[in-house]
Coordinates of N, CA and C and ligand atoms in Angstrom, one line a residue:
M1 N -68.2 137.3 -149.3 CA -68.1 135.7 -149.5 C -66.6 135.3 -148.8
K2 N -66.7 135.2 -147.5 CA -65.2 134.6 -146.9 C -65.3 133.1 -146.9
E3 N -64.0 132.7 -147.4 CA -63.7 131.4 -147.5 C -63.6 130.8 -146.1
K4 N -63.0 131.4 -145.2 CA -62.9 130.6 -143.8 C -64.1 131.0 -143.0
A5 N -65.0 130.2 -143.0 CA -66.1 130.5 -142.1 C -65.8 130.4 -140.7
N6 N -64.6 129.5 -140.4 CA -64.2 129.5 -138.9 C -62.9 129.8 -138.6
P7 N -62.5 130.8 -138.6 CA -60.9 131.3 -138.5 C -60.1 130.5 -137.6
A8 N -60.8 130.2 -136.3 CA -60.0 129.5 -135.5 C -59.6 128.2 -135.9
T9 N -60.5 127.2 -136.5 CA -60.3 126.2 -136.9 C -59.4 126.1 -138.2
A10 N -59.5 127.1 -138.9 CA -58.6 127.3 -140.3 C -57.2 127.6 -139.7
S11 N -56.9 128.3 -138.9 CA -55.5 128.4 -138.4 C -54.9 127.3 -137.6
K12 N -55.7 126.6 -137.0 CA -55.4 125.5 -136.0 C -54.9 124.4 -137.2
S13 N -55.7 124.1 -138.1 CA -55.3 123.0 -139.0 C -53.9 123.7 -139.8
A14 N -53.9 124.9 -140.2 CA -53.0 125.2 -141.0 C -51.6 125.2 -140.3
A15 N -51.8 125.4 -138.9 CA -50.5 125.3 -138.1 C -50.0 123.9 -138.0
K16 N -51.1 122.8 -137.9 CA -50.8 121.5 -137.8 C -50.1 121.0 -139.0
S17 N -50.8 121.3 -140.1 CA -50.3 120.6 -141.4 C -49.5 121.5 -142.3
A18 N -49.5 122.8 -142.0 CA -48.7 123.8 -142.9 C -49.2 123.8 -144.1
T19 N -50.5 123.3 -144.6 CA -51.3 123.3 -145.7 C -51.8 124.8 -145.9
T20 N -51.7 125.6 -146.9 CA -52.5 126.6 -147.1 C -53.1 126.5 -148.7
A21 N -53.9 127.6 -149.0 CA -54.4 127.6 -150.3 C -53.6 127.3 -151.4
K22 N -52.5 128.0 -151.1 CA -51.5 128.1 -152.3 C -51.0 126.7 -152.4
D23 N -50.9 125.6 -151.7 CA -50.3 124.5 -151.9 C -51.3 123.8 -152.6
I24 N -52.6 124.1 -152.8 CA -53.6 123.3 -153.6 C -53.6 123.7 -155.1
L25 N -53.3 122.7 -156.0 CA -53.4 123.1 -157.3 C -54.9 123.5 -157.7
T26 N -55.1 124.0 -158.8 CA -56.5 124.2 -159.4 C -56.8 122.9 -159.8
P27 N -57.9 122.6 -160.1 CA -58.4 121.2 -160.9 C -57.7 121.4 -162.3
D28 N -57.6 122.4 -163.0 CA -57.0 122.3 -164.4 C -55.8 121.9 -164.1
A29 N -55.0 122.3 -163.4 CA -53.6 122.0 -163.2 C -53.5 120.6 -163.1
Q30 N -54.2 119.9 -162.1 CA -54.0 118.5 -161.8 C -54.6 117.7 -163.1
L31 N -55.4 118.3 -164.0 CA -56.0 117.3 -164.9 C -55.3 117.5 -166.2
T32 N -54.1 118.0 -166.2 CA -53.2 118.2 -167.4 C -52.9 116.9 -168.2
E33 N -52.4 116.1 -167.1 CA -52.2 114.7 -167.7 C -53.3 113.8 -168.2
Y34 N -54.4 113.7 -167.5 CA -55.6 113.3 -167.9 C -56.0 113.6 -169.3
R35 N -56.0 115.0 -169.6 CA -56.5 115.5 -170.7 C -55.5 115.4 -172.0
R36 N -54.2 115.1 -171.6 CA -53.1 115.1 -172.7 C -53.1 113.5 -173.0
K37 N -53.6 112.7 -172.2 CA -53.6 111.1 -172.6 C -54.9 110.8 -173.5
R38 N -55.8 111.7 -173.6 CA -57.1 111.6 -174.3 C -57.5 112.5 -175.5
D39 N -58.2 111.7 -176.7 CA -58.6 112.6 -177.7 C -60.2 112.7 -177.5
F40 N -60.7 113.8 -177.0 CA -62.1 113.9 -176.8 C -62.9 114.1 -178.0
A41 N -62.2 113.7 -179.1 CA -63.2 113.8 -180.4 C -63.5 112.3 -180.4
K42 N -62.8 111.4 -180.0 CA -63.2 109.8 -180.1 C -63.6 109.2 -178.9
T43 N -63.4 109.6 -177.5 CA -63.8 109.1 -176.8 C -65.0 109.8 -176.0
A44 N -66.0 109.2 -175.5 CA -66.9 109.7 -174.9 C -66.8 110.2 -173.4
E45 N -65.5 110.0 -172.7 CA -65.3 110.3 -171.5 C -65.1 112.0 -171.4
P46 N -65.6 112.4 -170.2 CA -65.7 114.0 -169.9 C -64.4 114.5 -170.0
A47 N -64.1 115.7 -170.6 CA -63.0 116.6 -170.5 C -62.8 117.2 -169.2
G48 N -63.9 117.4 -168.5 CA -63.9 118.2 -167.2 C -64.2 119.7 -167.2
E49 N -64.8 120.3 -166.8 CA -65.1 121.9 -167.0 C -63.7 122.4 -166.9
P50 N -63.3 123.5 -167.5 CA -62.3 124.2 -167.4 C -62.4 124.9 -166.2
N51 N -61.3 125.2 -165.4 CA -61.3 126.0 -164.1 C -60.0 126.9 -164.1
E52 N -59.9 127.7 -164.8 CA -58.8 128.6 -164.9 C -58.6 129.3 -163.4
V53 N -59.5 129.6 -162.8 CA -59.2 130.3 -161.5 C -59.4 129.1 -160.5
P54 N -58.8 129.2 -159.4 CA -58.8 128.1 -158.4 C -60.3 128.0 -158.0
K55 N -60.7 126.9 -158.1 CA -62.1 126.3 -157.8 C -62.3 126.0 -156.3
K56 N -63.2 126.8 -155.8 CA -63.2 126.9 -154.4 C -64.6 125.9 -154.0
A57 N -65.5 125.9 -155.0 CA -66.7 125.1 -154.8 C -66.8 124.1 -154.2
P58 N -65.8 123.0 -154.7 CA -65.7 121.6 -154.1 C -65.4 121.7 -152.5
A59 N -64.6 122.5 -152.3 CA -64.1 122.5 -151.0 C -65.0 123.1 -149.9
K60 N -65.7 124.3 -150.4 CA -66.9 125.0 -149.9 C -68.1 123.8 -149.5
R61 N -68.3 123.2 -150.7 CA -69.4 122.1 -150.5 C -69.1 121.2 -149.4
A62 N -67.7 120.5 -149.7 CA -67.3 119.6 -149.0 C -67.4 119.9 -147.3
T63 N -66.9 121.3 -147.1 CA -66.8 121.9 -145.7 C -68.4 121.8 -145.2
R64 N -69.3 122.3 -146.1 CA -70.7 122.3 -145.5 C -71.3 121.2 -145.1
T65 N -71.1 120.0 -146.0 CA -71.9 119.0 -145.8 C -70.8 117.8 -145.1
G66 N -69.7 118.0 -145.0 CA -68.7 116.9 -144.4 C -68.5 115.9 -145.3
E67 N -69.1 116.0 -146.6 CA -68.9 114.9 -147.5 C -68.1 114.9 -148.4
L68 N -67.4 114.0 -149.0 CA -66.5 113.9 -150.5 C -67.1 112.9 -151.1
R69 N -67.1 112.9 -152.6 CA -67.6 111.7 -153.3 C -66.6 110.7 -153.5
F70 N -66.9 109.7 -153.8 CA -66.1 108.5 -154.4 C -66.8 107.8 -155.4
V71 N -66.1 107.0 -156.2 CA -66.9 106.3 -157.3 C -65.7 105.1 -157.4
I72 N -66.4 104.0 -157.7 CA -65.4 102.7 -158.0 C -66.0 102.3 -159.4
Q73 N -65.1 102.4 -160.5 CA -65.6 101.8 -161.7 C -65.0 100.4 -162.2
K74 N -65.4 99.6 -162.8 CA -65.1 98.3 -163.2 C -64.6 98.6 -164.5
H75 N -63.4 98.2 -165.3 CA -62.8 98.6 -166.2 C -62.2 97.7 -166.9
A76 N -62.9 97.0 -168.1 CA -62.3 96.1 -168.9 C -61.2 96.5 -169.9
A77 N -60.3 97.0 -169.5 CA -59.1 97.5 -170.5 C -58.3 96.3 -170.7
S78 N -57.1 96.3 -171.2 CA -56.3 95.5 -171.6 C -56.3 94.3 -170.4
H79 N -56.3 94.9 -169.0 CA -56.5 93.9 -168.1 C -57.5 94.4 -167.2
L80 N -58.5 93.6 -166.8 CA -59.6 94.0 -166.0 C -59.2 94.5 -164.6
H81 N -59.9 95.7 -164.3 CA -59.4 96.3 -162.9 C -60.5 97.1 -162.2
Y82 N -60.4 97.5 -161.2 CA -61.3 98.6 -160.5 C -60.7 99.8 -160.3
D83 N -61.3 101.1 -160.8 CA -60.8 102.3 -160.5 C -61.2 102.7 -159.4
L84 N -60.6 103.1 -158.3 CA -61.1 103.7 -157.0 C -60.9 105.3 -157.3
R85 N -61.8 106.1 -157.0 CA -61.4 107.6 -157.4 C -62.1 108.4 -156.1
L86 N -61.2 109.0 -155.4 CA -61.7 109.8 -154.2 C -61.6 111.4 -154.5
E87 N -62.6 112.0 -154.2 CA -62.5 113.4 -154.3 C -61.7 114.1 -153.3
I88 N -60.6 114.9 -153.8 CA -60.0 115.4 -153.0 C -59.4 116.7 -153.8
D89 N -59.5 117.9 -153.4 CA -59.1 119.2 -153.8 C -59.7 119.5 -155.2
G90 N -60.8 119.1 -155.3 CA -61.8 119.4 -156.5 C -61.4 118.6 -157.8
V91 N -60.6 117.2 -157.5 CA -60.5 116.5 -158.7 C -60.8 115.1 -158.1
M92 N -60.8 114.0 -158.7 CA -60.8 112.5 -158.2 C -59.7 112.0 -158.3
K93 N -58.9 111.9 -157.2 CA -57.7 111.1 -157.1 C -57.8 109.5 -157.6
S94 N -57.0 109.1 -158.2 CA -57.4 107.9 -158.8 C -56.7 106.5 -158.6
W95 N -56.9 105.4 -158.3 CA -56.0 104.3 -158.3 C -56.6 103.2 -159.0
A96 N -55.9 102.4 -159.7 CA -56.3 101.1 -160.4 C -55.8 99.9 -159.4
V97 N -57.0 99.5 -159.0 CA -57.0 98.3 -158.2 C -57.1 97.0 -158.7
P98 N -56.1 96.3 -159.3 CA -56.5 95.0 -160.3 C -57.6 94.0 -159.8
K99 N -57.6 93.7 -158.4 CA -58.4 92.9 -157.9 C -59.8 93.3 -157.4
G100 N -59.6 94.7 -157.4 CA -61.0 95.4 -156.7 C -60.9 95.4 -155.3
P101 N -61.8 96.2 -154.6 CA -61.8 96.2 -153.0 C -62.2 94.9 -152.5
S102 N -61.7 94.6 -151.2 CA -62.1 93.5 -150.4 C -62.5 93.9 -149.1
A103 N -63.6 93.3 -148.6 CA -64.2 93.5 -147.3 C -63.4 92.6 -146.2
D104 N -62.6 91.9 -146.7 CA -61.7 90.8 -145.6 C -60.5 91.5 -145.0
P105 N -60.7 91.8 -143.7 CA -59.4 92.6 -143.3 C -58.1 92.0 -143.2
K106 N -58.2 90.6 -143.7 CA -56.9 89.8 -144.1 C -56.4 90.1 -145.2
V107 N -57.2 90.8 -146.1 CA -56.6 90.8 -147.6 C -56.1 92.4 -147.7
K108 N -55.0 92.3 -148.4 CA -54.3 93.3 -148.8 C -54.6 93.7 -150.3
R109 N -55.1 94.8 -150.7 CA -55.3 94.9 -152.3 C -54.2 95.9 -152.9
L110 N -53.6 95.7 -153.9 CA -52.6 96.7 -154.5 C -53.5 97.6 -155.1
A111 N -53.1 98.8 -155.0 CA -53.9 99.9 -155.6 C -52.9 101.0 -156.3
M112 N -52.7 100.9 -157.6 CA -51.6 101.9 -158.4 C -52.1 103.1 -158.7
Q113 N -51.6 104.1 -158.2 CA -52.1 105.5 -158.7 C -52.1 105.5 -159.9
V114 N -53.1 106.4 -160.4 CA -52.8 106.9 -161.8 C -53.3 108.3 -161.9
E115 N -53.7 108.8 -163.1 CA -53.7 110.4 -163.3 C -54.9 110.8 -162.7
D116 N -55.2 112.0 -162.2 CA -56.2 112.5 -161.3 C -57.4 112.7 -162.7
H117 N -58.6 112.5 -162.4 CA -59.7 112.3 -163.1 C -60.6 113.5 -162.9
P118 N -61.5 114.2 -163.9 CA -62.4 115.2 -163.4 C -63.4 114.6 -162.5
V119 N -64.1 115.5 -161.9 CA -65.4 114.9 -160.8 C -66.5 114.5 -162.0
E120 N -66.6 115.1 -163.0 CA -67.5 114.5 -164.1 C -67.4 113.1 -164.5
Y121 N -66.3 112.6 -164.4 CA -66.0 111.2 -164.6 C -66.8 110.1 -163.6
N122 N -67.3 110.9 -162.7 CA -68.3 110.0 -161.5 C -69.4 109.5 -162.2
S123 N -69.7 110.0 -163.3 CA -71.1 109.5 -163.8 C -70.9 108.8 -165.1
F124 N -69.5 108.5 -165.5 CA -69.2 107.9 -166.8 C -69.5 106.4 -166.8
E125 N -70.4 105.7 -167.7 CA -70.3 104.5 -167.8 C -70.4 104.3 -169.4
G126 N -69.6 103.3 -170.0 CA -69.7 103.3 -171.4 C -68.5 102.6 -172.0
T127 N -68.3 102.6 -173.2 CA -67.0 101.9 -173.9 C -66.2 103.0 -174.3
I128 N -64.9 102.7 -173.9 CA -64.0 103.7 -174.5 C -63.3 102.9 -175.9
P129 N -63.3 103.6 -176.9 CA -63.1 102.9 -178.3 C -61.8 102.2 -178.0
A130 N -61.4 101.0 -178.7 CA -60.4 100.2 -179.0 C -59.4 101.1 -179.6
G131 N -58.2 101.1 -179.0 CA -57.1 101.9 -179.8 C -57.0 103.3 -179.0
E132 N -57.8 103.6 -178.3 CA -57.9 104.9 -177.5 C -57.3 104.5 -176.0
Y133 N -56.9 105.5 -175.3 CA -56.1 105.4 -174.0 C -57.4 104.7 -173.2
G134 N -56.9 103.7 -172.5 CA -57.9 102.9 -171.7 C -59.1 102.3 -172.3
G135 N -58.8 101.7 -173.8 CA -59.8 101.5 -174.5 C -60.6 100.2 -173.8
G136 N -62.0 100.0 -173.7 CA -62.5 98.9 -173.1 C -63.7 99.5 -172.5
T137 N -64.6 98.6 -171.8 CA -65.8 99.0 -171.3 C -65.8 99.4 -169.7
V138 N -66.5 100.6 -169.3 CA -66.5 100.9 -168.0 C -67.7 100.9 -167.4
M139 N -67.9 100.2 -166.3 CA -69.1 100.1 -165.6 C -69.1 100.8 -164.3
L140 N -70.0 101.7 -163.9 CA -70.1 102.2 -162.4 C -70.5 101.1 -161.4
W141 N -69.5 100.8 -160.7 CA -69.6 99.7 -159.5 C -70.3 100.2 -158.4
D142 N -69.7 101.4 -158.0 CA -70.1 101.8 -156.7 C -70.0 103.5 -156.8
T143 N -71.0 104.1 -156.2 CA -70.8 105.4 -156.0 C -71.2 105.9 -154.6
G144 N -70.9 107.0 -154.1 CA -71.3 107.4 -152.8 C -70.4 108.4 -152.2
T145 N -70.5 108.5 -150.9 CA -69.5 109.4 -150.4 C -68.6 108.7 -149.2
Y146 N -67.4 109.3 -149.0 CA -66.4 109.0 -147.9 C -66.2 110.0 -146.8
S147 N -66.0 109.7 -145.6 CA -65.4 110.6 -144.8 C -64.0 110.2 -144.3
I148 N -63.3 111.2 -143.8 CA -61.9 110.9 -143.1 C -62.2 110.7 -141.7
E149 N -61.8 109.7 -141.0 CA -62.1 109.3 -139.6 C -61.7 110.2 -138.8
D150 N -60.4 110.5 -138.9 CA -59.7 111.3 -138.1 C -59.5 112.8 -138.3
A151 N -60.7 113.5 -138.9 CA -60.7 114.7 -139.4 C -60.5 115.8 -138.3
G152 N -61.1 115.5 -137.2 CA -61.0 116.2 -136.0 C -61.9 117.6 -136.3
D153 N -61.2 118.7 -135.9 CA -61.7 120.0 -136.2 C -61.7 120.4 -138.0
R154 N -60.7 119.7 -138.6 CA -60.6 120.0 -139.9 C -61.6 119.9 -140.7
A155 N -61.7 120.6 -142.0 CA -62.9 120.4 -142.8 C -62.5 119.0 -143.6
Q156 N -63.4 118.2 -144.2 CA -63.2 117.1 -144.6 C -62.0 117.2 -145.7
N157 N -62.3 118.2 -146.6 CA -61.2 117.9 -147.8 C -59.8 118.5 -147.1
S158 N -59.8 119.2 -146.3 CA -58.3 119.6 -145.7 C -57.8 118.3 -144.9
A159 N -58.7 117.6 -144.3 CA -58.0 116.3 -143.9 C -57.8 115.4 -144.8
A160 N -58.5 115.3 -146.0 CA -58.1 114.2 -146.8 C -57.0 114.7 -147.4
H161 N -56.8 116.2 -147.7 CA -55.6 116.5 -148.5 C -54.3 116.2 -147.8
D162 N -54.4 116.5 -146.4 CA -53.3 116.2 -145.4 C -53.0 114.8 -145.4
E163 N -53.9 114.0 -145.2 CA -53.7 112.1 -145.2 C -53.1 111.9 -146.5
Y164 N -53.6 112.5 -147.6 CA -53.1 112.0 -149.0 C -51.6 112.3 -149.2
E165 N -51.4 113.8 -148.7 CA -50.0 114.1 -149.0 C -49.1 113.2 -147.9
T166 N -49.7 112.7 -146.7 CA -48.8 112.0 -145.8 C -48.8 110.4 -146.4
G167 N -49.9 110.2 -147.0 CA -49.8 109.0 -147.6 C -50.2 107.7 -146.9
E168 N -51.4 108.1 -146.0 CA -51.9 107.2 -145.0 C -53.6 107.8 -144.9
L169 N -54.6 107.2 -145.6 CA -55.9 107.9 -145.5 C -56.7 106.8 -144.8
K170 N -57.3 107.2 -143.8 CA -58.3 106.4 -142.9 C -59.5 106.8 -143.4
L171 N -60.4 106.0 -144.2 CA -61.6 106.5 -144.7 C -62.8 105.6 -144.4
D172 N -63.8 106.4 -144.1 CA -65.1 105.6 -143.9 C -65.8 105.5 -145.1
F173 N -66.2 104.6 -146.0 CA -67.0 104.5 -147.3 C -68.4 104.2 -146.9
H174 N -69.4 105.3 -147.5 CA -70.7 105.5 -147.5 C -71.2 104.9 -148.9
G175 N -70.9 103.8 -149.3 CA -71.5 103.6 -150.5 C -72.6 102.4 -150.5
K176 N -72.9 102.0 -151.5 CA -74.2 101.0 -151.8 C -73.5 99.8 -151.5
R177 N -72.4 99.5 -152.1 CA -71.8 98.1 -151.8 C -70.4 98.1 -151.0
I178 N -69.7 99.2 -151.0 CA -68.6 99.3 -150.1 C -68.9 100.1 -149.1
Q179 N -68.7 99.6 -147.8 CA -69.2 100.4 -146.4 C -68.0 100.2 -145.5
G180 N -68.0 101.2 -144.7 CA -67.3 101.1 -143.5 C -65.6 101.6 -143.5
S181 N -65.0 101.1 -142.7 CA -63.7 101.7 -142.6 C -62.7 100.9 -143.2
Y182 N -62.0 101.7 -144.0 CA -60.9 101.3 -144.8 C -59.4 102.1 -144.7
A183 N -58.1 101.3 -145.0 CA -57.0 102.3 -145.1 C -56.5 102.2 -146.5
L184 N -56.0 103.4 -146.9 CA -55.1 103.5 -148.2 C -53.9 104.1 -147.8
V185 N -53.0 103.1 -148.0 CA -51.4 103.6 -147.6 C -50.5 103.4 -148.5
R186 N -49.8 104.5 -148.8 CA -48.6 104.5 -149.9 C -47.5 103.6 -149.4
T187 N -47.0 102.9 -150.2 CA -46.0 101.9 -149.8 C -44.8 102.1 -150.6
K188 N -45.1 102.7 -151.9 CA -43.6 102.8 -153.0 C -44.0 104.0 -153.7
G189 N -42.6 104.6 -153.9 CA -42.9 105.9 -154.8 C -43.2 107.2 -154.1
N190 N -42.5 108.1 -154.8 CA -42.8 109.5 -154.2 C -44.0 110.3 -154.9
M191 N -44.6 111.0 -153.9 CA -45.9 111.9 -154.5 C -45.4 112.9 -155.3
R192 N -44.1 113.3 -155.5 CA -43.7 114.3 -156.6 C -43.0 113.7 -157.8
G193 N -43.2 112.3 -157.7 CA -42.5 111.5 -158.7 C -43.1 111.9 -160.3
S194 N -42.3 111.7 -161.2 CA -42.8 111.8 -162.6 C -44.0 111.1 -162.9
S195 N -44.8 111.4 -163.9 CA -46.1 110.6 -164.3 C -45.9 109.3 -164.6
S196 N -44.7 109.0 -165.0 CA -44.5 107.7 -165.5 C -44.2 106.6 -164.2
S197 N -44.1 107.2 -163.1 CA -43.6 106.3 -161.9 C -44.5 106.9 -161.0
K198 N -45.6 106.6 -161.0 CA -46.8 107.0 -159.7 C -46.6 106.1 -158.5
P199 N -46.9 106.5 -157.5 CA -46.5 105.7 -156.3 C -47.7 104.2 -156.2
S200 N -47.4 103.2 -155.6 CA -48.1 102.2 -155.2 C -48.8 102.2 -153.9
W201 N -49.9 101.7 -153.7 CA -50.6 102.1 -152.3 C -51.2 100.6 -152.2
L202 N -51.7 100.6 -150.9 CA -52.3 99.2 -150.5 C -53.7 99.7 -150.1
L203 N -54.7 98.9 -150.3 CA -56.2 99.3 -150.0 C -56.5 98.1 -149.0
L204 N -56.9 98.3 -147.7 CA -57.2 97.4 -146.9 C -58.5 97.6 -145.9
K205 N -59.2 96.7 -145.7 CA -60.4 96.8 -144.7 C -59.8 96.7 -143.2
H206 N -60.4 97.8 -142.3 CA -60.3 97.6 -140.9 C -61.3 96.8 -140.5
R207 N -61.3 96.2 -139.4 CA -62.0 95.2 -138.5 C -63.3 96.1 -138.2
D208 N -64.4 95.7 -138.4 CA -65.8 96.6 -138.1 C -67.2 95.9 -138.4
D209 N -68.2 96.3 -138.4 CA -69.4 95.6 -138.5 C -69.5 95.3 -140.0
D210 N -68.7 96.0 -141.1 CA -69.1 95.7 -142.3 C -67.9 94.7 -143.0
A211 N -67.0 94.3 -142.0 CA -65.9 93.3 -142.4 C -66.6 92.1 -142.9
R212 N -65.9 91.3 -143.8 CA -66.3 90.1 -144.1 C -65.5 89.1 -144.0
S213 N -65.6 88.0 -143.8 CA -64.6 86.9 -143.6 C -64.1 86.0 -144.9
A214 N -63.2 85.2 -145.1 CA -62.7 84.5 -146.1 C -64.0 83.4 -146.5
E215 N -64.9 83.3 -145.5 CA -66.0 82.3 -146.3 C -67.0 83.1 -146.7
D216 N -67.3 84.4 -146.5 CA -68.2 85.2 -147.1 C -67.7 85.4 -148.8
P217 N -69.0 85.8 -149.5 CA -68.3 86.1 -150.9 C -67.5 87.4 -151.0
E218 N -67.0 87.6 -151.9 CA -66.1 88.8 -152.1 C -67.2 89.8 -152.6
L219 N -66.7 91.1 -152.5 CA -67.7 92.1 -152.7 C -67.8 92.1 -154.5
T220 N -66.6 91.8 -154.9 CA -66.6 92.0 -156.5 C -67.3 90.5 -157.1
A221 N -67.4 89.5 -156.3 CA -68.1 88.4 -156.6 C -69.6 88.3 -156.7
E222 N -70.0 89.3 -155.5 CA -71.4 89.5 -155.2 C -72.1 90.4 -156.2
F223 N -71.6 91.3 -156.4 CA -71.9 92.7 -157.2 C -71.0 92.5 -158.7
T224 N -72.0 92.2 -159.6 CA -71.3 92.1 -161.0 C -72.0 93.1 -161.9
T225 N -73.1 93.9 -161.6 CA -73.8 94.7 -162.4 C -73.4 96.1 -162.0
S226 N -73.9 97.1 -162.9 CA -73.8 98.5 -162.7 C -74.8 99.0 -161.5
V227 N -73.9 99.7 -160.5 CA -74.8 100.2 -159.3 C -75.8 101.2 -159.9
V228 N -75.6 101.6 -161.2 CA -76.6 102.8 -161.5 C -77.6 102.2 -162.6
S229 N -77.1 101.5 -163.5 CA -77.9 101.1 -164.5 C -78.3 99.6 -164.6
D230 N -77.8 98.9 -163.5 CA -78.1 97.2 -163.3 C -77.5 96.5 -164.6
R231 N -76.7 97.1 -165.4 CA -76.3 96.4 -166.8 C -75.0 95.7 -166.4
S232 N -74.9 94.4 -167.0 CA -73.9 93.7 -167.1 C -72.5 94.4 -167.8
M233 N -71.3 93.9 -167.9 CA -70.4 94.6 -168.7 C -70.6 94.4 -170.1
N234 N -71.4 93.0 -170.5 CA -71.7 92.7 -171.8 C -72.7 93.7 -172.3
E235 N -73.8 94.0 -171.5 CA -74.7 94.7 -172.0 C -74.3 96.2 -172.1
I236 N -73.4 96.8 -171.3 CA -72.7 98.2 -171.4 C -72.0 97.9 -172.8
S237 N -71.2 96.9 -172.9 CA -70.4 96.9 -174.2 C -71.6 96.9 -175.4
D238 N -72.3 96.3 -175.4 CA -73.3 95.9 -176.5 C -74.0 97.3 -177.0
A239 N -74.2 98.2 -175.8 CA -74.9 99.3 -176.1 C -73.9 100.4 -177.0
G240 N -72.7 100.0 -177.1 CA -71.6 101.0 -178.0 C -71.2 102.0 -177.1
Ligands
MN1 MN1 -58.9 102.2 -165.5

């Protein structure tokens, strides 16, 4: 069971980025803040599988298929927002996007980084009880895979890890609703900052065949029901 299927590629990318397996935290280490904020006796959100040993499966899977997962959830918390989550290093790196994604290249959308979520969160739809962290209804607004455009010889997860650290991700979304090339760029704050001061990023569409103009409907206006269950926010909320 060799991790490095292609030593030439692995050493090349290691030389370029100086990122080694030791630099990648285990999912458990990345999920400490997520778990601390929640009482899993009260919320139906997933705690995530424990991974006391470094979990190699996501990286291997991503290497094999070249695909990393993403999810966008519409979340009616104290302020309505959309949560963008990208699979990197075995967890879902997460951003709260107050206005949601736009397909108009002239529009920049604020994306405030939040705590890493477990990959099990990708199938969560329901209502977090009032008074609990993030209390409110969560809708699965889009799911699918994404790829890093400039991955070159690097495995997709390795390229995503590098661009995340650099603070400039160039992504190609393969969703049912969000499609094509986007940039996610860190504008403020430090990667290693405390949990209370996470970085701000901007999400913006590149010009391509999937781009929309100001005259076209916004993605968030066109798609208002769950991509999985087709339910409205009210229907999800009513289901308890
Ligand atoms: Mn949220």
